[in-house]
Each structure stands twice: as C-alpha cells, then as structure tokens.
PDB file of C-alpha atoms in Angstrom:
ATOM      1  CA  UNK A   1      -8.518 126.442  59.317  1.00 60.00           C
ATOM      2  CA  UNK A   2      -8.400 129.187  61.914  1.00 71.00           C
ATOM      3  CA  UNK A   3     -12.313 129.587  61.481  1.00 74.00           C
ATOM      4  CA  UNK A   4     -12.069 125.935  61.194  1.00 75.00           C
ATOM      5  CA  UNK A   5     -11.359 125.098  64.461  1.00 72.00           C
ATOM      6  CA  UNK A   6     -13.015 128.179  66.327  1.00 69.00           C
ATOM      7  CA  UNK A   7     -16.501 126.842  65.099  1.00 69.00           C
ATOM      8  CA  UNK A   8     -14.992 122.984  65.783  1.00 75.00           C
ATOM      9  CA  UNK A   9     -13.425 123.238  69.107  1.00 80.00           C
ATOM     10  CA  UNK A  10     -15.597 123.814  72.451  1.00 81.00           C
ATOM     11  CA  UNK A  11     -13.606 125.958  74.139  1.00 85.00           C
ATOM     12  CA  UNK A  12     -14.005 128.072  71.567  1.00 81.00           C
ATOM     13  CA  UNK A  13     -17.574 128.492  71.234  1.00 79.00           C
ATOM     14  CA  UNK A  14     -18.298 129.072  74.528  1.00 83.00           C
ATOM     15  CA  UNK A  15     -16.311 131.840  74.852  1.00 86.00           C
ATOM     16  CA  UNK A  16     -17.547 133.105  71.621  1.00 83.00           C
ATOM     17  CA  UNK A  17     -21.161 132.587  72.785  1.00 84.00           C
ATOM     18  CA  UNK A  18     -19.802 134.068  76.617  1.00 89.00           C
ATOM     19  CA  UNK A  19     -18.606 137.830  74.395  1.00 92.00           C
ATOM     20  CA  UNK A  20     -22.186 137.441  72.534  1.00 89.00           C
ATOM     21  CA  UNK A  21     -23.422 137.331  75.593  1.00 89.00           C
ATOM     22  CA  UNK A  22     -21.330 140.507  76.994  1.00 94.00           C
ATOM     23  CA  UNK A  23     -21.799 141.758  74.090  1.00 95.00           C
ATOM     24  CA  UNK A  24     -26.026 141.697  74.915  1.00 93.00           C
ATOM     25  CA  UNK A  25     -25.646 143.248  77.962  1.00 93.00           C
ATOM     26  CA  UNK A  26     -23.746 145.970  77.284  1.00 96.00           C
ATOM     27  CA  UNK A  27     -25.956 146.571  73.743  1.00 96.00           C
ATOM     28  CA  UNK A  28     -28.569 145.973  76.253  1.00 94.00           C
ATOM     29  CA  UNK A  29     -27.328 149.251  78.534  1.00 95.00           C
ATOM     30  CA  UNK A  30     -26.961 151.369  76.259  1.00 96.00           C
ATOM     31  CA  UNK A  31     -30.794 151.165  74.891  1.00 95.00           C
ATOM     32  CA  UNK A  32     -32.116 151.325  78.788  1.00 95.00           C
ATOM     33  CA  UNK A  33     -30.084 154.051  79.697  1.00 95.00           C
ATOM     34  CA  UNK A  34     -31.355 156.571  75.675  1.00 94.00           C
ATOM     35  CA  UNK A  35     -35.097 155.020  75.732  1.00 95.00           C
ATOM     36  CA  UNK A  36     -35.575 154.710  80.206  1.00 94.00           C
ATOM     37  CA  UNK A  37     -32.792 156.686  81.646  1.00 91.00           C
ATOM     38  CA  UNK A  38     -33.009 155.164  85.359  1.00 92.00           C
ATOM     39  CA  UNK A  39     -35.367 152.931  85.727  1.00 92.00           C
ATOM     40  CA  UNK A  40     -37.841 152.355  88.608  1.00 92.00           C
ATOM     41  CA  UNK A  41     -37.837 149.605  92.004  1.00 94.00           C
ATOM     42  CA  UNK A  42     -40.994 148.813  90.297  1.00 93.00           C
ATOM     43  CA  UNK A  43     -39.866 148.244  87.058  1.00 94.00           C
ATOM     44  CA  UNK A  44     -37.306 146.553  88.359  1.00 94.00           C
ATOM     45  CA  UNK A  45     -38.848 144.059  90.238  1.00 94.00           C
ATOM     46  CA  UNK A  46     -41.609 143.867  87.328  1.00 93.00           C
ATOM     47  CA  UNK A  47     -38.424 142.713  85.299  1.00 92.00           C
ATOM     48  CA  UNK A  48     -37.086 139.349  87.175  1.00 91.00           C
ATOM     49  CA  UNK A  49     -40.774 139.108  87.597  1.00 92.00           C
ATOM     50  CA  UNK A  50     -41.370 138.235  84.282  1.00 93.00           C
ATOM     51  CA  UNK A  51     -38.370 136.528  83.192  1.00 90.00           C
ATOM     52  CA  UNK A  52     -38.854 133.583  85.036  1.00 89.00           C
ATOM     53  CA  UNK A  53     -41.868 133.281  83.936  1.00 89.00           C
ATOM     54  CA  UNK A  54     -40.705 133.856  79.507  1.00 86.00           C
ATOM     55  CA  UNK A  55     -37.758 131.959  80.397  1.00 84.00           C
ATOM     56  CA  UNK A  56     -38.882 129.459  81.913  1.00 88.00           C
ATOM     57  CA  UNK A  57     -42.294 128.802  78.885  1.00 84.00           C
ATOM     58  CA  UNK A  58     -40.250 129.218  76.658  1.00 75.00           C
ATOM     59  CA  UNK A  59     -37.922 126.089  77.967  1.00 78.00           C
ATOM     60  CA  UNK A  60     -41.526 124.725  78.537  1.00 82.00           C
ATOM     61  CA  UNK A  61     -43.134 125.606  74.002  1.00 73.00           C
ATOM     62  CA  UNK A  62     -38.967 124.190  73.448  1.00 72.00           C
ATOM     63  CA  UNK A  63     -39.419 120.289  74.581  1.00 77.00           C
ATOM     64  CA  UNK A  64     -41.537 119.914  70.267  1.00 74.00           C
ATOM     65  CA  UNK A  65     -38.149 121.048  69.237  1.00 71.00           C
ATOM     66  CA  UNK A  66     -35.999 119.574  70.567  1.00 72.00           C
ATOM     67  CA  UNK A  67     -34.905 118.476  67.881  1.00 74.00           C
ATOM     68  CA  UNK A  68     -33.229 121.836  66.512  1.00 73.00           C
ATOM     69  CA  UNK A  69     -31.452 123.112  70.076  1.00 73.00           C
ATOM     70  CA  UNK A  70     -28.852 124.446  68.311  1.00 76.00           C
ATOM     71  CA  UNK A  71     -26.506 127.896  68.310  1.00 77.00           C
ATOM     72  CA  UNK A  72     -29.370 129.678  66.185  1.00 81.00           C
ATOM     73  CA  UNK A  73     -32.247 128.404  68.719  1.00 82.00           C
ATOM     74  CA  UNK A  74     -29.813 130.479  71.439  1.00 80.00           C
ATOM     75  CA  UNK A  75     -29.589 132.576  69.582  1.00 85.00           C
ATOM     76  CA  UNK A  76     -33.140 133.644  68.455  1.00 87.00           C
ATOM     77  CA  UNK A  77     -33.871 132.618  72.454  1.00 86.00           C
ATOM     78  CA  UNK A  78     -32.103 135.502  73.319  1.00 87.00           C
ATOM     79  CA  UNK A  79     -32.866 137.630  71.193  1.00 91.00           C
ATOM     80  CA  UNK A  80     -36.472 137.398  71.482  1.00 91.00           C
ATOM     81  CA  UNK A  81     -35.508 137.248  75.550  1.00 90.00           C
ATOM     82  CA  UNK A  82     -33.982 140.303  74.912  1.00 92.00           C
ATOM     83  CA  UNK A  83     -36.640 142.484  72.450  1.00 95.00           C
ATOM     84  CA  UNK A  84     -39.431 140.428  75.888  1.00 95.00           C
ATOM     85  CA  UNK A  85     -37.872 143.089  78.368  1.00 94.00           C
ATOM     86  CA  UNK A  86     -38.004 145.965  76.285  1.00 96.00           C
ATOM     87  CA  UNK A  87     -41.090 145.330  75.636  1.00 97.00           C
ATOM     88  CA  UNK A  88     -42.156 145.039  79.094  1.00 96.00           C
ATOM     89  CA  UNK A  89     -40.359 148.166  79.982  1.00 96.00           C
ATOM     90  CA  UNK A  90     -42.498 149.975  77.921  1.00 96.00           C
ATOM     91  CA  UNK A  91     -45.716 149.340  78.959  1.00 95.00           C
ATOM     92  CA  UNK A  92     -44.307 149.466  82.776  1.00 95.00           C
ATOM     93  CA  UNK A  93     -43.130 153.067  81.356  1.00 94.00           C
ATOM     94  CA  UNK A  94     -46.461 153.748  79.475  1.00 94.00           C
ATOM     95  CA  UNK A  95     -48.301 152.994  82.961  1.00 93.00           C
ATOM     96  CA  UNK A  96     -45.971 155.302  84.667  1.00 93.00           C
ATOM     97  CA  UNK A  97     -47.117 157.904  83.164  1.00 92.00           C
ATOM     98  CA  UNK A  98     -50.506 157.394  82.686  1.00 89.00           C
ATOM     99  CA  UNK A  99     -50.639 157.955  86.335  1.00 89.00           C
ATOM    100  CA  UNK A 100     -47.892 161.147  86.636  1.00 86.00           C
ATOM    101  CA  UNK A 101     -49.257 164.287  86.331  1.00 80.00           C
ATOM    102  CA  UNK A 102     -45.914 165.930  85.007  1.00 85.00           C
ATOM    103  CA  UNK A 103     -44.187 164.264  82.313  1.00 88.00           C
ATOM    104  CA  UNK A 104     -41.481 165.779  80.884  1.00 91.00           C
ATOM    105  CA  UNK A 105     -40.963 165.965  76.147  1.00 92.00           C
ATOM    106  CA  UNK A 106     -38.513 163.865  76.603  1.00 93.00           C
ATOM    107  CA  UNK A 107     -40.096 161.206  77.469  1.00 93.00           C
ATOM    108  CA  UNK A 108     -42.407 160.931  75.320  1.00 93.00           C
ATOM    109  CA  UNK A 109     -39.935 161.686  72.603  1.00 95.00           C
ATOM    110  CA  UNK A 110     -38.309 157.811  73.790  1.00 95.00           C
ATOM    111  CA  UNK A 111     -41.331 155.959  74.111  1.00 95.00           C
ATOM    112  CA  UNK A 112     -42.148 156.891  70.801  1.00 96.00           C
ATOM    113  CA  UNK A 113     -39.024 156.259  69.635  1.00 97.00           C
ATOM    114  CA  UNK A 114     -38.939 153.315  71.230  1.00 97.00           C
ATOM    115  CA  UNK A 115     -42.874 151.911  69.959  1.00 97.00           C
ATOM    116  CA  UNK A 116     -41.566 152.432  66.096  1.00 97.00           C
ATOM    117  CA  UNK A 117     -38.188 150.388  66.676  1.00 97.00           C
ATOM    118  CA  UNK A 118     -39.584 147.480  68.734  1.00 97.00           C
ATOM    119  CA  UNK A 119     -43.040 148.036  65.912  1.00 98.00           C
ATOM    120  CA  UNK A 120     -40.856 147.270  63.307  1.00 97.00           C
ATOM    121  CA  UNK A 121     -37.857 145.169  64.827  1.00 97.00           C
ATOM    122  CA  UNK A 122     -40.729 142.888  65.636  1.00 97.00           C
ATOM    123  CA  UNK A 123     -42.647 143.077  62.303  1.00 97.00           C
ATOM    124  CA  UNK A 124     -38.822 142.495  60.822  1.00 97.00           C
ATOM    125  CA  UNK A 125     -38.270 138.930  62.772  1.00 95.00           C
ATOM    126  CA  UNK A 126     -42.049 138.235  61.690  1.00 96.00           C
ATOM    127  CA  UNK A 127     -41.419 138.591  58.506  1.00 96.00           C
ATOM    128  CA  UNK A 128     -38.196 136.448  58.288  1.00 95.00           C
ATOM    129  CA  UNK A 129     -39.649 133.267  60.387  1.00 93.00           C
ATOM    130  CA  UNK A 130     -42.695 133.660  58.668  1.00 93.00           C
ATOM    131  CA  UNK A 131     -40.493 133.557  55.206  1.00 95.00           C
ATOM    132  CA  UNK A 132     -38.234 131.062  56.753  1.00 93.00           C
ATOM    133  CA  UNK A 133     -40.844 128.406  57.818  1.00 91.00           C
ATOM    134  CA  UNK A 134     -42.770 129.003  54.019  1.00 93.00           C
ATOM    135  CA  UNK A 135     -39.402 127.370  52.114  1.00 94.00           C
ATOM    136  CA  UNK A 136     -37.994 125.346  54.435  1.00 91.00           C
ATOM    137  CA  UNK A 137     -41.687 124.316  56.580  1.00 87.00           C
ATOM    138  CA  UNK A 138     -42.634 124.212  60.705  1.00 82.00           C
ATOM    139  CA  UNK A 139     -39.619 124.591  62.186  1.00 81.00           C
ATOM    140  CA  UNK A 140     -39.017 126.638  65.946  1.00 83.00           C
ATOM    141  CA  UNK A 141     -39.619 129.178  64.131  1.00 87.00           C
ATOM    142  CA  UNK A 142     -43.498 128.681  63.617  1.00 87.00           C
ATOM    143  CA  UNK A 143     -42.683 129.514  68.308  1.00 85.00           C
ATOM    144  CA  UNK A 144     -40.598 132.570  68.032  1.00 90.00           C
ATOM    145  CA  UNK A 145     -42.814 133.780  65.229  1.00 93.00           C
ATOM    146  CA  UNK A 146     -45.917 133.665  67.429  1.00 93.00           C
ATOM    147  CA  UNK A 147     -44.287 135.297  69.897  1.00 92.00           C
ATOM    148  CA  UNK A 148     -43.640 138.122  67.583  1.00 96.00           C
ATOM    149  CA  UNK A 149     -46.581 138.585  66.635  1.00 97.00           C
ATOM    150  CA  UNK A 150     -47.760 138.874  69.779  1.00 96.00           C
ATOM    151  CA  UNK A 151     -44.646 141.456  70.836  1.00 97.00           C
ATOM    152  CA  UNK A 152     -46.280 143.764  67.947  1.00 97.00           C
ATOM    153  CA  UNK A 153     -49.926 142.940  68.715  1.00 97.00           C
ATOM    154  CA  UNK A 154     -48.738 144.714  72.280  1.00 97.00           C
ATOM    155  CA  UNK A 155     -47.021 147.542  70.977  1.00 97.00           C
ATOM    156  CA  UNK A 156     -50.285 148.162  69.260  1.00 97.00           C
ATOM    157  CA  UNK A 157     -52.690 147.990  72.152  1.00 96.00           C
ATOM    158  CA  UNK A 158     -49.789 150.078  74.132  1.00 96.00           C
ATOM    159  CA  UNK A 159     -49.846 152.597  71.476  1.00 96.00           C
ATOM    160  CA  UNK A 160     -53.707 152.411  71.109  1.00 94.00           C
ATOM    161  CA  UNK A 161     -53.917 153.613  74.716  1.00 92.00           C
ATOM    162  CA  UNK A 162     -51.180 155.734  75.201  1.00 93.00           C
ATOM    163  CA  UNK A 163     -53.800 157.753  71.984  1.00 92.00           C
ATOM    164  CA  UNK A 164     -56.174 157.631  74.461  1.00 90.00           C
ATOM    165  CA  UNK A 165     -54.133 159.432  77.109  1.00 88.00           C
ATOM    166  CA  UNK A 166     -53.729 162.383  74.479  1.00 88.00           C
ATOM    167  CA  UNK A 167     -56.193 163.019  74.015  1.00 87.00           C
ATOM    168  CA  UNK A 168     -56.919 163.144  77.221  1.00 85.00           C
ATOM    169  CA  UNK A 169     -54.502 165.283  78.881  1.00 84.00           C
ATOM    170  CA  UNK A 170     -55.393 167.443  75.646  1.00 85.00           C
ATOM    171  CA  UNK A 171     -58.991 168.018  76.714  1.00 85.00           C
ATOM    172  CA  UNK A 172     -57.609 168.319  80.030  1.00 83.00           C
ATOM    173  CA  UNK A 173     -59.267 165.455  81.895  1.00 76.00           C
ATOM    174  CA  UNK A 174     -62.669 166.316  81.420  1.00 81.00           C
ATOM    175  CA  UNK A 175     -63.042 163.664  78.478  1.00 79.00           C
ATOM    176  CA  UNK A 176     -65.948 162.112  79.130  1.00 81.00           C
ATOM    177  CA  UNK A 177     -66.004 158.605  76.556  1.00 81.00           C
ATOM    178  CA  UNK A 178     -62.097 158.292  77.762  1.00 76.00           C
ATOM    179  CA  UNK A 179     -63.894 154.622  79.622  1.00 77.00           C
ATOM    180  CA  UNK A 180     -65.999 153.746  75.356  1.00 81.00           C
ATOM    181  CA  UNK A 181     -63.020 154.028  73.895  1.00 76.00           C
TER     182      UNK A 181
END
C-alpha cells in the first residue's frame, strides 16, 4: 500500500526525484574526484558551455517523441547528460595532457581507466537501446542509442589520439610521421 502511494502521489514522486538527483550529483562528485581530482578553470567553463547546448539539443530532439515524455525519459536523459559530462571532461583533460610536458603516471592510469569504463558503459547502453527497440519497435530509445553510439566513437577517437601521443612521447618528440597518422 505504501509503495502504491509513493508512486501515485505527485508530492512523493517529486521528493523521490529530488533524492535521485542529489544521489546522482554526489555520485558524480565522487567520480570526478576519483578520475580527475581538481578541475581546471578552463574545464569548468567548457563544461557549462557544452551542457547548455546538450540540454537544448536534446529537448529539441525530444519534440519528436513528446508522447513518450515520462519518468523513464527523464532518467535516461539524466544518465545521458551525466555520461556526456564525463566524456567532455575526458576530452579536455586529454588535450591538456598532450600539451603538458610532465604528466604523472597516476593521471595516465586514471585516464586509461576512465576511457575503458566510459566505452563499456556506452556499449551497454547502446546494446540495451538497440535490443529494446528491436523488441518493442521505434521509440525514444532510437535517440538515446544514437547518442551512445556517438559517445562510444568519441572515446575510440580520443583513445587513438592518446595512443599516438604516447608513441610520440616514447620517441622523444621526434616522430616525423605523427601528422600522417
């Protein structure tokens, strides 16, 4: 009886939604500390700028699936934005690492671990979206599936650039064919 009340009362759903948002933010702070430590000022500015574009872009795309706007969509959108933020931070940090002469082994390890985790999470969401779409037919999951495909390809591209950078470091910055690759 209490569970039915929690899911049917608008006030209870609002409270549960706020709790979920706070839990997500705390989890994000924990992951940020684990993978990035302290963010640089440029990373924070880039994050704010990209977030507004992503929210606006997704809301515009959602107009196609407006009849499917429900709690599930909000949860999927929050998860997507959460992961996009970590992808953006990863890309910014990798760019910074390429320009910085001395980067600690811990930072390299953190970025490799982050790229691996992001790639597998993107893949899991993509497989889930494709599987559900094949079972139930076209839905808002098509939008999310393409977003996760793009995020996974961004991780692969960033990893490729990182591998080229590591090879250049190994050769002492004297890799003549780096531009070709």
